[in-house]
PDB file of C-alpha atoms in Angstrom:
ATOM      1  CA  UNK A   1      38.728 -56.927   2.534  1.00 55.00           C
ATOM      2  CA  UNK A   2      38.739 -57.306  -1.252  1.00 66.00           C
ATOM      3  CA  UNK A   3      41.786 -55.534  -2.795  1.00 66.00           C
ATOM      4  CA  UNK A   4      39.689 -54.384  -5.765  1.00 67.00           C
ATOM      5  CA  UNK A   5      37.252 -52.680  -3.412  1.00 68.00           C
ATOM      6  CA  UNK A   6      40.133 -50.948  -1.595  1.00 69.00           C
ATOM      7  CA  UNK A   7      41.643 -49.669  -4.852  1.00 67.00           C
ATOM      8  CA  UNK A   8      38.236 -48.502  -6.015  1.00 68.00           C
ATOM      9  CA  UNK A   9      37.729 -46.457  -2.855  1.00 71.00           C
ATOM     10  CA  UNK A  10      41.228 -44.994  -3.140  1.00 70.00           C
ATOM     11  CA  UNK A  11      40.605 -43.961  -6.729  1.00 70.00           C
ATOM     12  CA  UNK A  12      37.288 -42.333  -5.803  1.00 74.00           C
ATOM     13  CA  UNK A  13      38.975 -40.490  -2.938  1.00 70.00           C
ATOM     14  CA  UNK A  14      41.772 -39.270  -5.210  1.00 70.00           C
ATOM     15  CA  UNK A  15      39.237 -38.090  -7.775  1.00 70.00           C
ATOM     16  CA  UNK A  16      37.439 -36.055  -5.141  1.00 73.00           C
ATOM     17  CA  UNK A  17      40.702 -34.499  -3.941  1.00 65.00           C
ATOM     18  CA  UNK A  18      41.672 -33.589  -7.515  1.00 73.00           C
ATOM     19  CA  UNK A  19      38.228 -32.067  -8.156  1.00 70.00           C
ATOM     20  CA  UNK A  20      38.319 -30.012  -4.983  1.00 70.00           C
ATOM     21  CA  UNK A  21      41.857 -28.891  -5.716  1.00 63.00           C
ATOM     22  CA  UNK A  22      40.851 -27.891  -9.241  1.00 63.00           C
ATOM     23  CA  UNK A  23      37.876 -25.975  -7.889  1.00 65.00           C
ATOM     24  CA  UNK A  24      40.078 -24.061  -5.441  1.00 57.00           C
ATOM     25  CA  UNK A  25      42.546 -23.212  -8.208  1.00 52.00           C
ATOM     26  CA  UNK A  26      39.701 -22.112 -10.493  1.00 55.00           C
ATOM     27  CA  UNK A  27      38.154 -19.912  -7.807  1.00 57.00           C
ATOM     28  CA  UNK A  28      41.545 -18.396  -7.105  1.00 54.00           C
ATOM     29  CA  UNK A  29      41.996 -17.702 -10.818  1.00 49.00           C
ATOM     30  CA  UNK A  30      38.558 -16.089 -11.019  1.00 52.00           C
ATOM     31  CA  UNK A  31      39.237 -13.918  -7.980  1.00 56.00           C
ATOM     32  CA  UNK A  32      42.606 -12.881  -9.390  1.00 53.00           C
ATOM     33  CA  UNK A  33      41.042 -11.996 -12.716  1.00 57.00           C
ATOM     34  CA  UNK A  34      38.165 -10.252 -11.010  1.00 59.00           C
ATOM     35  CA  UNK A  35      40.564  -8.140  -8.970  1.00 59.00           C
ATOM     36  CA  UNK A  36      42.059  -6.826 -12.170  1.00 73.00           C
ATOM     37  CA  UNK A  37      38.686  -6.029 -13.754  1.00 89.00           C
ATOM     38  CA  UNK A  38      37.860  -2.365 -14.147  1.00 90.00           C
ATOM     39  CA  UNK A  39      34.282  -1.070 -13.884  1.00 90.00           C
ATOM     40  CA  UNK A  40      33.213  -0.281 -17.436  1.00 91.00           C
ATOM     41  CA  UNK A  41      29.596   0.753 -16.791  1.00 91.00           C
ATOM     42  CA  UNK A  42      26.870   0.937 -14.155  1.00 91.00           C
ATOM     43  CA  UNK A  43      23.507  -0.586 -15.056  1.00 92.00           C
ATOM     44  CA  UNK A  44      20.622   0.476 -12.778  1.00 91.00           C
ATOM     45  CA  UNK A  45      17.423  -1.575 -12.841  1.00 90.00           C
ATOM     46  CA  UNK A  46      14.252  -0.267 -11.126  1.00 89.00           C
ATOM     47  CA  UNK A  47      11.283  -2.520 -11.960  1.00 85.00           C
ATOM     48  CA  UNK A  48       7.665  -1.534 -11.360  1.00 75.00           C
ATOM     49  CA  UNK A  49       5.350   1.271 -12.365  1.00 66.00           C
ATOM     50  CA  UNK A  50       5.797   3.568  -9.363  1.00 63.00           C
ATOM     51  CA  UNK A  51       8.756   5.885  -9.317  1.00 75.00           C
ATOM     52  CA  UNK A  52       9.504   7.309  -5.901  1.00 86.00           C
ATOM     53  CA  UNK A  53      13.154   7.076  -6.869  1.00 86.00           C
ATOM     54  CA  UNK A  54      14.656   7.301 -10.358  1.00 85.00           C
ATOM     55  CA  UNK A  55      17.946   6.249 -11.966  1.00 86.00           C
ATOM     56  CA  UNK A  56      19.474   9.675 -11.461  1.00 86.00           C
ATOM     57  CA  UNK A  57      18.855   9.535  -7.711  1.00 87.00           C
ATOM     58  CA  UNK A  58      20.281   6.011  -7.498  1.00 89.00           C
ATOM     59  CA  UNK A  59      23.391   7.224  -9.351  1.00 88.00           C
ATOM     60  CA  UNK A  60      23.675  10.068  -6.853  1.00 87.00           C
ATOM     61  CA  UNK A  61      23.462   7.680  -3.891  1.00 88.00           C
ATOM     62  CA  UNK A  62      26.100   5.232  -5.123  1.00 86.00           C
ATOM     63  CA  UNK A  63      28.463   8.020  -6.216  1.00 82.00           C
ATOM     64  CA  UNK A  64      27.915  10.233  -3.181  1.00 68.00           C
ATOM     65  CA  UNK A  65      31.645  10.578  -2.605  1.00 61.00           C
ATOM     66  CA  UNK A  66      31.981  12.498  -5.847  1.00 62.00           C
ATOM     67  CA  UNK A  67      33.994   9.790  -7.584  1.00 72.00           C
ATOM     68  CA  UNK A  68      32.646   7.969 -10.594  1.00 83.00           C
ATOM     69  CA  UNK A  69      32.584   4.183 -10.315  1.00 87.00           C
ATOM     70  CA  UNK A  70      33.419   3.776 -13.987  1.00 88.00           C
ATOM     71  CA  UNK A  71      37.162   3.342 -14.434  1.00 87.00           C
ATOM     72  CA  UNK A  72      37.785   2.067 -10.893  1.00 88.00           C
ATOM     73  CA  UNK A  73      38.941  -1.466 -10.153  1.00 89.00           C
ATOM     74  CA  UNK A  74      36.121  -3.697  -8.956  1.00 88.00           C
ATOM     75  CA  UNK A  75      38.244  -4.767  -5.977  1.00 88.00           C
ATOM     76  CA  UNK A  76      38.392  -1.139  -4.836  1.00 88.00           C
ATOM     77  CA  UNK A  77      34.621  -0.700  -4.880  1.00 88.00           C
ATOM     78  CA  UNK A  78      32.820  -1.387  -1.592  1.00 90.00           C
ATOM     79  CA  UNK A  79      29.874  -3.294  -3.027  1.00 91.00           C
ATOM     80  CA  UNK A  80      28.386  -4.103   0.390  1.00 93.00           C
ATOM     81  CA  UNK A  81      28.679  -0.448   1.337  1.00 92.00           C
ATOM     82  CA  UNK A  82      26.798   0.560  -1.811  1.00 93.00           C
ATOM     83  CA  UNK A  83      23.980  -1.828  -0.940  1.00 94.00           C
ATOM     84  CA  UNK A  84      23.788  -0.422   2.586  1.00 94.00           C
ATOM     85  CA  UNK A  85      23.551   3.143   1.250  1.00 93.00           C
ATOM     86  CA  UNK A  86      20.729   2.189  -1.080  1.00 94.00           C
ATOM     87  CA  UNK A  87      18.814   0.318   1.623  1.00 93.00           C
ATOM     88  CA  UNK A  88      19.037   3.398   3.853  1.00 93.00           C
ATOM     89  CA  UNK A  89      16.776   5.251   1.423  1.00 93.00           C
ATOM     90  CA  UNK A  90      13.182   5.148   2.783  1.00 94.00           C
ATOM     91  CA  UNK A  91      11.688   4.415  -0.651  1.00 93.00           C
ATOM     92  CA  UNK A  92      13.914   1.401  -1.376  1.00 93.00           C
ATOM     93  CA  UNK A  93      12.761  -1.961  -0.051  1.00 93.00           C
ATOM     94  CA  UNK A  94      15.515  -4.142  -1.513  1.00 93.00           C
ATOM     95  CA  UNK A  95      18.857  -3.461  -3.187  1.00 94.00           C
ATOM     96  CA  UNK A  96      21.448  -5.760  -4.726  1.00 95.00           C
ATOM     97  CA  UNK A  97      24.785  -4.747  -6.240  1.00 94.00           C
ATOM     98  CA  UNK A  98      27.139  -7.130  -8.037  1.00 92.00           C
ATOM     99  CA  UNK A  99      29.824  -7.024 -10.732  1.00 91.00           C
ATOM    100  CA  UNK A 100      29.839  -8.982 -13.988  1.00 90.00           C
ATOM    101  CA  UNK A 101      33.031 -10.446 -15.424  1.00 87.00           C
ATOM    102  CA  UNK A 102      32.974  -7.821 -18.186  1.00 89.00           C
ATOM    103  CA  UNK A 103      33.204  -5.034 -15.598  1.00 90.00           C
ATOM    104  CA  UNK A 104      29.555  -3.971 -15.667  1.00 93.00           C
ATOM    105  CA  UNK A 105      28.290  -3.119 -12.191  1.00 92.00           C
ATOM    106  CA  UNK A 106      24.679  -4.271 -11.861  1.00 94.00           C
ATOM    107  CA  UNK A 107      22.463  -2.338  -9.443  1.00 94.00           C
ATOM    108  CA  UNK A 108      19.002  -3.822  -8.806  1.00 94.00           C
ATOM    109  CA  UNK A 109      16.573  -1.749  -6.760  1.00 93.00           C
ATOM    110  CA  UNK A 110      13.070  -2.669  -5.608  1.00 93.00           C
ATOM    111  CA  UNK A 111      10.848   0.183  -4.434  1.00 92.00           C
ATOM    112  CA  UNK A 112       8.333   0.162  -1.622  1.00 93.00           C
ATOM    113  CA  UNK A 113       4.705  -0.087  -2.692  1.00 92.00           C
ATOM    114  CA  UNK A 114       2.371   2.297  -0.827  1.00 95.00           C
ATOM    115  CA  UNK A 115      -1.255   1.226  -0.378  1.00 96.00           C
ATOM    116  CA  UNK A 116      -2.492   3.934   1.998  1.00 97.00           C
ATOM    117  CA  UNK A 117      -1.922   7.615   2.672  1.00 97.00           C
ATOM    118  CA  UNK A 118      -2.662   8.854   6.187  1.00 98.00           C
ATOM    119  CA  UNK A 119      -3.296  12.475   7.130  1.00 97.00           C
ATOM    120  CA  UNK A 120      -3.349  12.392  10.918  1.00 96.00           C
ATOM    121  CA  UNK A 121      -4.943  14.694  13.491  1.00 94.00           C
ATOM    122  CA  UNK A 122      -1.680  16.665  13.830  1.00 94.00           C
ATOM    123  CA  UNK A 123      -1.347  17.533  10.116  1.00 93.00           C
ATOM    124  CA  UNK A 124       1.309  14.850   9.568  1.00 95.00           C
ATOM    125  CA  UNK A 125       1.098  13.233   6.151  1.00 96.00           C
ATOM    126  CA  UNK A 126       2.676   9.884   5.262  1.00 97.00           C
ATOM    127  CA  UNK A 127       2.271   6.645   3.311  1.00 97.00           C
ATOM    128  CA  UNK A 128       1.901   3.081   4.568  1.00 98.00           C
ATOM    129  CA  UNK A 129       3.439   0.409   2.339  1.00 96.00           C
ATOM    130  CA  UNK A 130       2.240  -3.129   1.590  1.00 95.00           C
ATOM    131  CA  UNK A 131       4.068  -4.467   4.661  1.00 96.00           C
ATOM    132  CA  UNK A 132       2.448  -2.001   7.059  1.00 97.00           C
ATOM    133  CA  UNK A 133       5.480   0.296   7.339  1.00 97.00           C
ATOM    134  CA  UNK A 134       5.238   4.078   7.438  1.00 98.00           C
ATOM    135  CA  UNK A 135       7.227   5.931   4.774  1.00 96.00           C
ATOM    136  CA  UNK A 136       7.471   9.638   3.909  1.00 96.00           C
ATOM    137  CA  UNK A 137       5.944  11.401   0.946  1.00 94.00           C
ATOM    138  CA  UNK A 138       8.042  11.863  -2.175  1.00 89.00           C
ATOM    139  CA  UNK A 139       8.824  14.995  -4.179  1.00 85.00           C
ATOM    140  CA  UNK A 140       9.176  12.859  -7.310  1.00 81.00           C
ATOM    141  CA  UNK A 141       5.931  10.925  -7.293  1.00 86.00           C
ATOM    142  CA  UNK A 142       2.440  11.026  -5.801  1.00 89.00           C
ATOM    143  CA  UNK A 143       0.912   7.581  -5.387  1.00 90.00           C
ATOM    144  CA  UNK A 144      -2.782   7.175  -6.217  1.00 91.00           C
ATOM    145  CA  UNK A 145      -3.819   5.214  -3.145  1.00 95.00           C
ATOM    146  CA  UNK A 146      -6.627   5.236  -0.617  1.00 96.00           C
ATOM    147  CA  UNK A 147      -6.515   8.263   1.708  1.00 97.00           C
ATOM    148  CA  UNK A 148      -7.468   8.186   5.395  1.00 98.00           C
ATOM    149  CA  UNK A 149      -7.977  11.305   7.519  1.00 97.00           C
ATOM    150  CA  UNK A 150      -9.861  12.500  10.569  1.00 97.00           C
ATOM    151  CA  UNK A 151      -9.188  11.746  14.228  1.00 97.00           C
ATOM    152  CA  UNK A 152      -6.032   9.669  13.651  1.00 97.00           C
ATOM    153  CA  UNK A 153      -3.354   9.926  16.333  1.00 96.00           C
ATOM    154  CA  UNK A 154      -0.664   7.747  14.720  1.00 97.00           C
ATOM    155  CA  UNK A 155       2.551   9.824  14.756  1.00 96.00           C
ATOM    156  CA  UNK A 156       5.272   9.926  12.102  1.00 96.00           C
ATOM    157  CA  UNK A 157       8.946  10.745  12.709  1.00 93.00           C
ATOM    158  CA  UNK A 158       9.890  11.017   9.014  1.00 92.00           C
ATOM    159  CA  UNK A 159      11.583   7.617   8.912  1.00 92.00           C
ATOM    160  CA  UNK A 160      10.558   4.081   8.022  1.00 95.00           C
ATOM    161  CA  UNK A 161       8.699   2.692  11.009  1.00 96.00           C
ATOM    162  CA  UNK A 162       5.979   0.215  11.923  1.00 97.00           C
ATOM    163  CA  UNK A 163       2.427   1.177  12.908  1.00 97.00           C
ATOM    164  CA  UNK A 164       1.893   1.568  16.651  1.00 97.00           C
ATOM    165  CA  UNK A 165      -1.780   2.282  17.316  1.00 97.00           C
ATOM    166  CA  UNK A 166      -4.619  -0.207  16.921  1.00 97.00           C
ATOM    167  CA  UNK A 167      -6.581   2.287  14.817  1.00 97.00           C
ATOM    168  CA  UNK A 168      -3.736   2.766  12.312  1.00 98.00           C
ATOM    169  CA  UNK A 169      -3.347  -1.003  12.023  1.00 98.00           C
ATOM    170  CA  UNK A 170      -7.086  -1.286  11.343  1.00 98.00           C
ATOM    171  CA  UNK A 171      -6.822   1.392   8.643  1.00 98.00           C
ATOM    172  CA  UNK A 172      -3.974  -0.530   7.014  1.00 98.00           C
ATOM    173  CA  UNK A 173      -5.880  -3.816   7.217  1.00 98.00           C
ATOM    174  CA  UNK A 174      -8.955  -2.202   5.669  1.00 98.00           C
ATOM    175  CA  UNK A 175      -6.974  -0.529   2.866  1.00 98.00           C
ATOM    176  CA  UNK A 176      -5.201  -3.803   2.110  1.00 97.00           C
ATOM    177  CA  UNK A 177      -8.539  -5.656   1.923  1.00 97.00           C
ATOM    178  CA  UNK A 178     -10.077  -3.023  -0.349  1.00 97.00           C
ATOM    179  CA  UNK A 179      -7.169  -2.904  -2.806  1.00 95.00           C
ATOM    180  CA  UNK A 180      -7.290  -6.680  -3.243  1.00 95.00           C
ATOM    181  CA  UNK A 181     -11.015  -6.641  -4.078  1.00 95.00           C
ATOM    182  CA  UNK A 182     -11.782  -5.167  -7.502  1.00 94.00           C
ATOM    183  CA  UNK A 183     -15.360  -4.210  -6.532  1.00 93.00           C
ATOM    184  CA  UNK A 184     -14.476  -2.241  -3.403  1.00 95.00           C
ATOM    185  CA  UNK A 185     -11.284  -0.866  -4.922  1.00 95.00           C
ATOM    186  CA  UNK A 186     -13.441   0.796  -7.580  1.00 94.00           C
ATOM    187  CA  UNK A 187     -16.199   1.854  -5.158  1.00 94.00           C
ATOM    188  CA  UNK A 188     -14.390   3.217  -2.075  1.00 96.00           C
ATOM    189  CA  UNK A 189     -12.787   6.639  -2.516  1.00 95.00           C
ATOM    190  CA  UNK A 190     -11.647   7.507   1.000  1.00 96.00           C
ATOM    191  CA  UNK A 191     -11.601   6.490   4.670  1.00 98.00           C
ATOM    192  CA  UNK A 192     -12.496   8.797   7.541  1.00 98.00           C
ATOM    193  CA  UNK A 193     -12.067   8.330  11.290  1.00 98.00           C
ATOM    194  CA  UNK A 194     -14.864  10.039  13.218  1.00 97.00           C
ATOM    195  CA  UNK A 195     -14.750  11.557  16.702  1.00 96.00           C
ATOM    196  CA  UNK A 196     -15.605   8.150  18.214  1.00 96.00           C
ATOM    197  CA  UNK A 197     -12.443   6.721  16.571  1.00 96.00           C
ATOM    198  CA  UNK A 198     -14.557   4.563  14.266  1.00 97.00           C
ATOM    199  CA  UNK A 199     -13.733   4.001  10.600  1.00 98.00           C
ATOM    200  CA  UNK A 200     -16.104   5.294   7.941  1.00 98.00           C
ATOM    201  CA  UNK A 201     -15.808   4.492   4.237  1.00 97.00           C
ATOM    202  CA  UNK A 202     -16.708   7.172   1.712  1.00 96.00           C
ATOM    203  CA  UNK A 203     -17.935   5.697  -1.606  1.00 94.00           C
ATOM    204  CA  UNK A 204     -17.560   7.173  -5.078  1.00 90.00           C
ATOM    205  CA  UNK A 205     -21.273   6.668  -5.823  1.00 83.00           C
ATOM    206  CA  UNK A 206     -23.845   8.113  -3.444  1.00 80.00           C
ATOM    207  CA  UNK A 207     -23.609  10.646  -0.600  1.00 84.00           C
ATOM    208  CA  UNK A 208     -23.790   8.200   2.279  1.00 89.00           C
ATOM    209  CA  UNK A 209     -21.006   7.135   4.616  1.00 94.00           C
ATOM    210  CA  UNK A 210     -20.412   3.496   5.463  1.00 96.00           C
ATOM    211  CA  UNK A 211     -19.676   2.927   9.142  1.00 97.00           C
ATOM    212  CA  UNK A 212     -17.569  -0.207   9.645  1.00 97.00           C
ATOM    213  CA  UNK A 213     -16.230   0.622  13.124  1.00 96.00           C
ATOM    214  CA  UNK A 214     -13.001  -1.381  13.018  1.00 96.00           C
ATOM    215  CA  UNK A 215     -11.288  -3.928  10.784  1.00 96.00           C
ATOM    216  CA  UNK A 216     -12.745  -7.002  12.501  1.00 95.00           C
ATOM    217  CA  UNK A 217     -14.770  -9.355  10.238  1.00 95.00           C
ATOM    218  CA  UNK A 218     -14.223  -7.140   7.198  1.00 95.00           C
ATOM    219  CA  UNK A 219     -15.328  -9.841   4.780  1.00 95.00           C
ATOM    220  CA  UNK A 220     -18.672 -10.315   6.526  1.00 95.00           C
ATOM    221  CA  UNK A 221     -19.298  -6.577   6.897  1.00 96.00           C
ATOM    222  CA  UNK A 222     -18.627  -5.810   3.242  1.00 95.00           C
ATOM    223  CA  UNK A 223     -20.650  -8.829   2.080  1.00 95.00           C
ATOM    224  CA  UNK A 224     -23.579  -7.466   4.088  1.00 94.00           C
ATOM    225  CA  UNK A 225     -23.014  -4.069   2.504  1.00 94.00           C
ATOM    226  CA  UNK A 226     -22.981  -5.587  -0.977  1.00 94.00           C
ATOM    227  CA  UNK A 227     -26.302  -7.310  -0.285  1.00 93.00           C
ATOM    228  CA  UNK A 228     -27.727  -3.983   0.940  1.00 92.00           C
ATOM    229  CA  UNK A 229     -26.532  -2.306  -2.256  1.00 90.00           C
ATOM    230  CA  UNK A 230     -28.211  -4.933  -4.421  1.00 91.00           C
ATOM    231  CA  UNK A 231     -31.466  -5.447  -2.534  1.00 91.00           C
ATOM    232  CA  UNK A 232     -32.326  -2.141  -0.847  1.00 90.00           C
ATOM    233  CA  UNK A 233     -30.753   0.918  -2.484  1.00 87.00           C
ATOM    234  CA  UNK A 234     -32.163   0.261  -5.998  1.00 88.00           C
ATOM    235  CA  UNK A 235     -35.681   0.367  -4.485  1.00 89.00           C
ATOM    236  CA  UNK A 236     -35.336   3.376  -2.166  1.00 88.00           C
ATOM    237  CA  UNK A 237     -32.717   5.433  -4.019  1.00 85.00           C
ATOM    238  CA  UNK A 238     -28.984   5.927  -3.529  1.00 82.00           C
ATOM    239  CA  UNK A 239     -29.401   9.167  -1.591  1.00 83.00           C
ATOM    240  CA  UNK A 240     -32.015   7.918   0.854  1.00 89.00           C
ATOM    241  CA  UNK A 241     -29.518   7.082   3.611  1.00 91.00           C
ATOM    242  CA  UNK A 242     -26.762   9.307   4.947  1.00 92.00           C
ATOM    243  CA  UNK A 243     -25.154   6.516   6.983  1.00 94.00           C
ATOM    244  CA  UNK A 244     -25.110   2.772   6.370  1.00 95.00           C
ATOM    245  CA  UNK A 245     -23.973   1.056   9.550  1.00 96.00           C
ATOM    246  CA  UNK A 246     -22.402  -2.374   8.997  1.00 96.00           C
ATOM    247  CA  UNK A 247     -20.196  -2.477  12.089  1.00 94.00           C
ATOM    248  CA  UNK A 248     -22.412  -5.201  13.566  1.00 92.00           C
ATOM    249  CA  UNK A 249     -21.736  -8.389  11.635  1.00 84.00           C
ATOM    250  CA  UNK A 250     -25.307  -9.703  11.841  1.00 85.00           C
ATOM    251  CA  UNK A 251     -27.213  -6.654  10.579  1.00 89.00           C
ATOM    252  CA  UNK A 252     -27.180  -3.533   8.421  1.00 92.00           C
ATOM    253  CA  UNK A 253     -28.663  -0.316   9.795  1.00 92.00           C
ATOM    254  CA  UNK A 254     -29.610   2.500   7.444  1.00 91.00           C
ATOM    255  CA  UNK A 255     -29.915   6.019   8.877  1.00 92.00           C
ATOM    256  CA  UNK A 256     -32.054   8.131   6.568  1.00 90.00           C
ATOM    257  CA  UNK A 257     -30.960  11.415   5.105  1.00 83.00           C
ATOM    258  CA  UNK A 258     -32.646  14.193   7.111  1.00 74.00           C
ATOM    259  CA  UNK A 259     -32.579  16.533   4.128  1.00 60.00           C
ATOM    260  CA  UNK A 260     -34.588  14.106   2.051  1.00 51.00           C
ATOM    261  CA  UNK A 261     -37.030  13.617   4.918  1.00 48.00           C
ATOM    262  CA  UNK A 262     -37.343  17.382   5.377  1.00 40.00           C
ATOM    263  CA  UNK A 263     -37.895  17.872   1.654  1.00 41.00           C
ATOM    264  CA  UNK A 264     -40.620  15.237   1.715  1.00 40.00           C
ATOM    265  CA  UNK A 265     -42.383  16.948   4.626  1.00 36.00           C
ATOM    266  CA  UNK A 266     -42.052  20.320   2.915  1.00 41.00           C
ATOM    267  CA  UNK A 267     -43.490  18.917  -0.297  1.00 36.00           C
ATOM    268  CA  UNK A 268     -46.375  17.329   1.605  1.00 39.00           C
ATOM    269  CA  UNK A 269     -47.145  20.607   3.389  1.00 47.00           C
ATOM    270  CA  UNK A 270     -46.997  22.490   0.100  1.00 43.00           C
ATOM    271  CA  UNK A 271     -49.402  19.995  -1.475  1.00 40.00           C
ATOM    272  CA  UNK A 272     -51.751  20.362   1.493  1.00 43.00           C
ATOM    273  CA  UNK A 273     -51.730  24.151   1.237  1.00 48.00           C
ATOM    274  CA  UNK A 274     -52.410  23.968  -2.508  1.00 45.00           C
ATOM    275  CA  UNK A 275     -55.344  21.694  -1.806  1.00 43.00           C
ATOM    276  CA  UNK A 276     -56.797  24.102   0.758  1.00 39.00           C
ATOM    277  CA  UNK A 277     -56.307  27.037  -1.607  1.00 41.00           C
ATOM    278  CA  UNK A 278     -58.114  25.160  -4.383  1.00 35.00           C
ATOM    279  CA  UNK A 279     -61.051  24.475  -2.084  1.00 38.00           C
ATOM    280  CA  UNK A 280     -61.268  28.159  -1.092  1.00 37.00           C
ATOM    281  CA  UNK A 281     -61.140  29.251  -4.727  1.00 36.00           C
ATOM    282  CA  UNK A 282     -63.849  26.760  -5.607  1.00 33.00           C
ATOM    283  CA  UNK A 283     -66.128  27.963  -2.845  1.00 33.00           C
ATOM    284  CA  UNK A 284     -65.740  31.575  -3.943  1.00 32.00           C
ATOM    285  CA  UNK A 285     -66.730  30.653  -7.494  1.00 25.00           C
ATOM    286  CA  UNK A 286     -69.863  28.926  -6.244  1.00 31.00           C
ATOM    287  CA  UNK A 287     -70.867  32.022  -4.409  1.00 22.00           C
TER     288      UNK A 287
END
């Protein structure tokens, strides 16, 4: 083998050993310096526009032992333990705690985002977040989200938990679809589960209920509903139907409002009686 090639490989090997050794020494120096660093401040960051939990409550969680973190050595602070305490809060989805070289303890908290509020058949009230997890209500903040009530049997044990019943999963799927569509997000005010355990949508405009049944083929059902809104309701009036049934993907069934029908019959009868009265009055005049 060429001696130059051998020496070249030896030099490269030595360079790598020196670099690794230097890196180990540097890391050891950093750790030694870090161990001597004292916490000078705690910076809490809570991004987002919904405030189930505020800075004061985060401070309370991380200083639950009654000892302030400021002034303590970083090496004596259980950073992993602080993260675990924060993650145990039902309103916190993600938490990260780390120390800067200047002694500032950074606390980053990400809150859960509710998209649905369920009031079940047993007077239990809870939110469902964007991942389909049940979370409790908050005393600090009331989220403006879609509300579902009626014959809902999904239970809540006041802790973060997944949805168990098919109906609750359908409610979540429907709420998630609606919030992602600007048209239906503006139009749908509430969801109701009737005695047949079928989902009804209650719109902001009009007195009718929209029967979708379940969350299957939501896109097709709501496209059919949109076509019905554009082609039929402007001609017959928004209060003509009390129920618009779109649970069958190939048709839309409108069930007329009985009050309107009754009013029409009443008006027709009144007009008939007026006509008869006019005839009688006319005949008397002739006599």
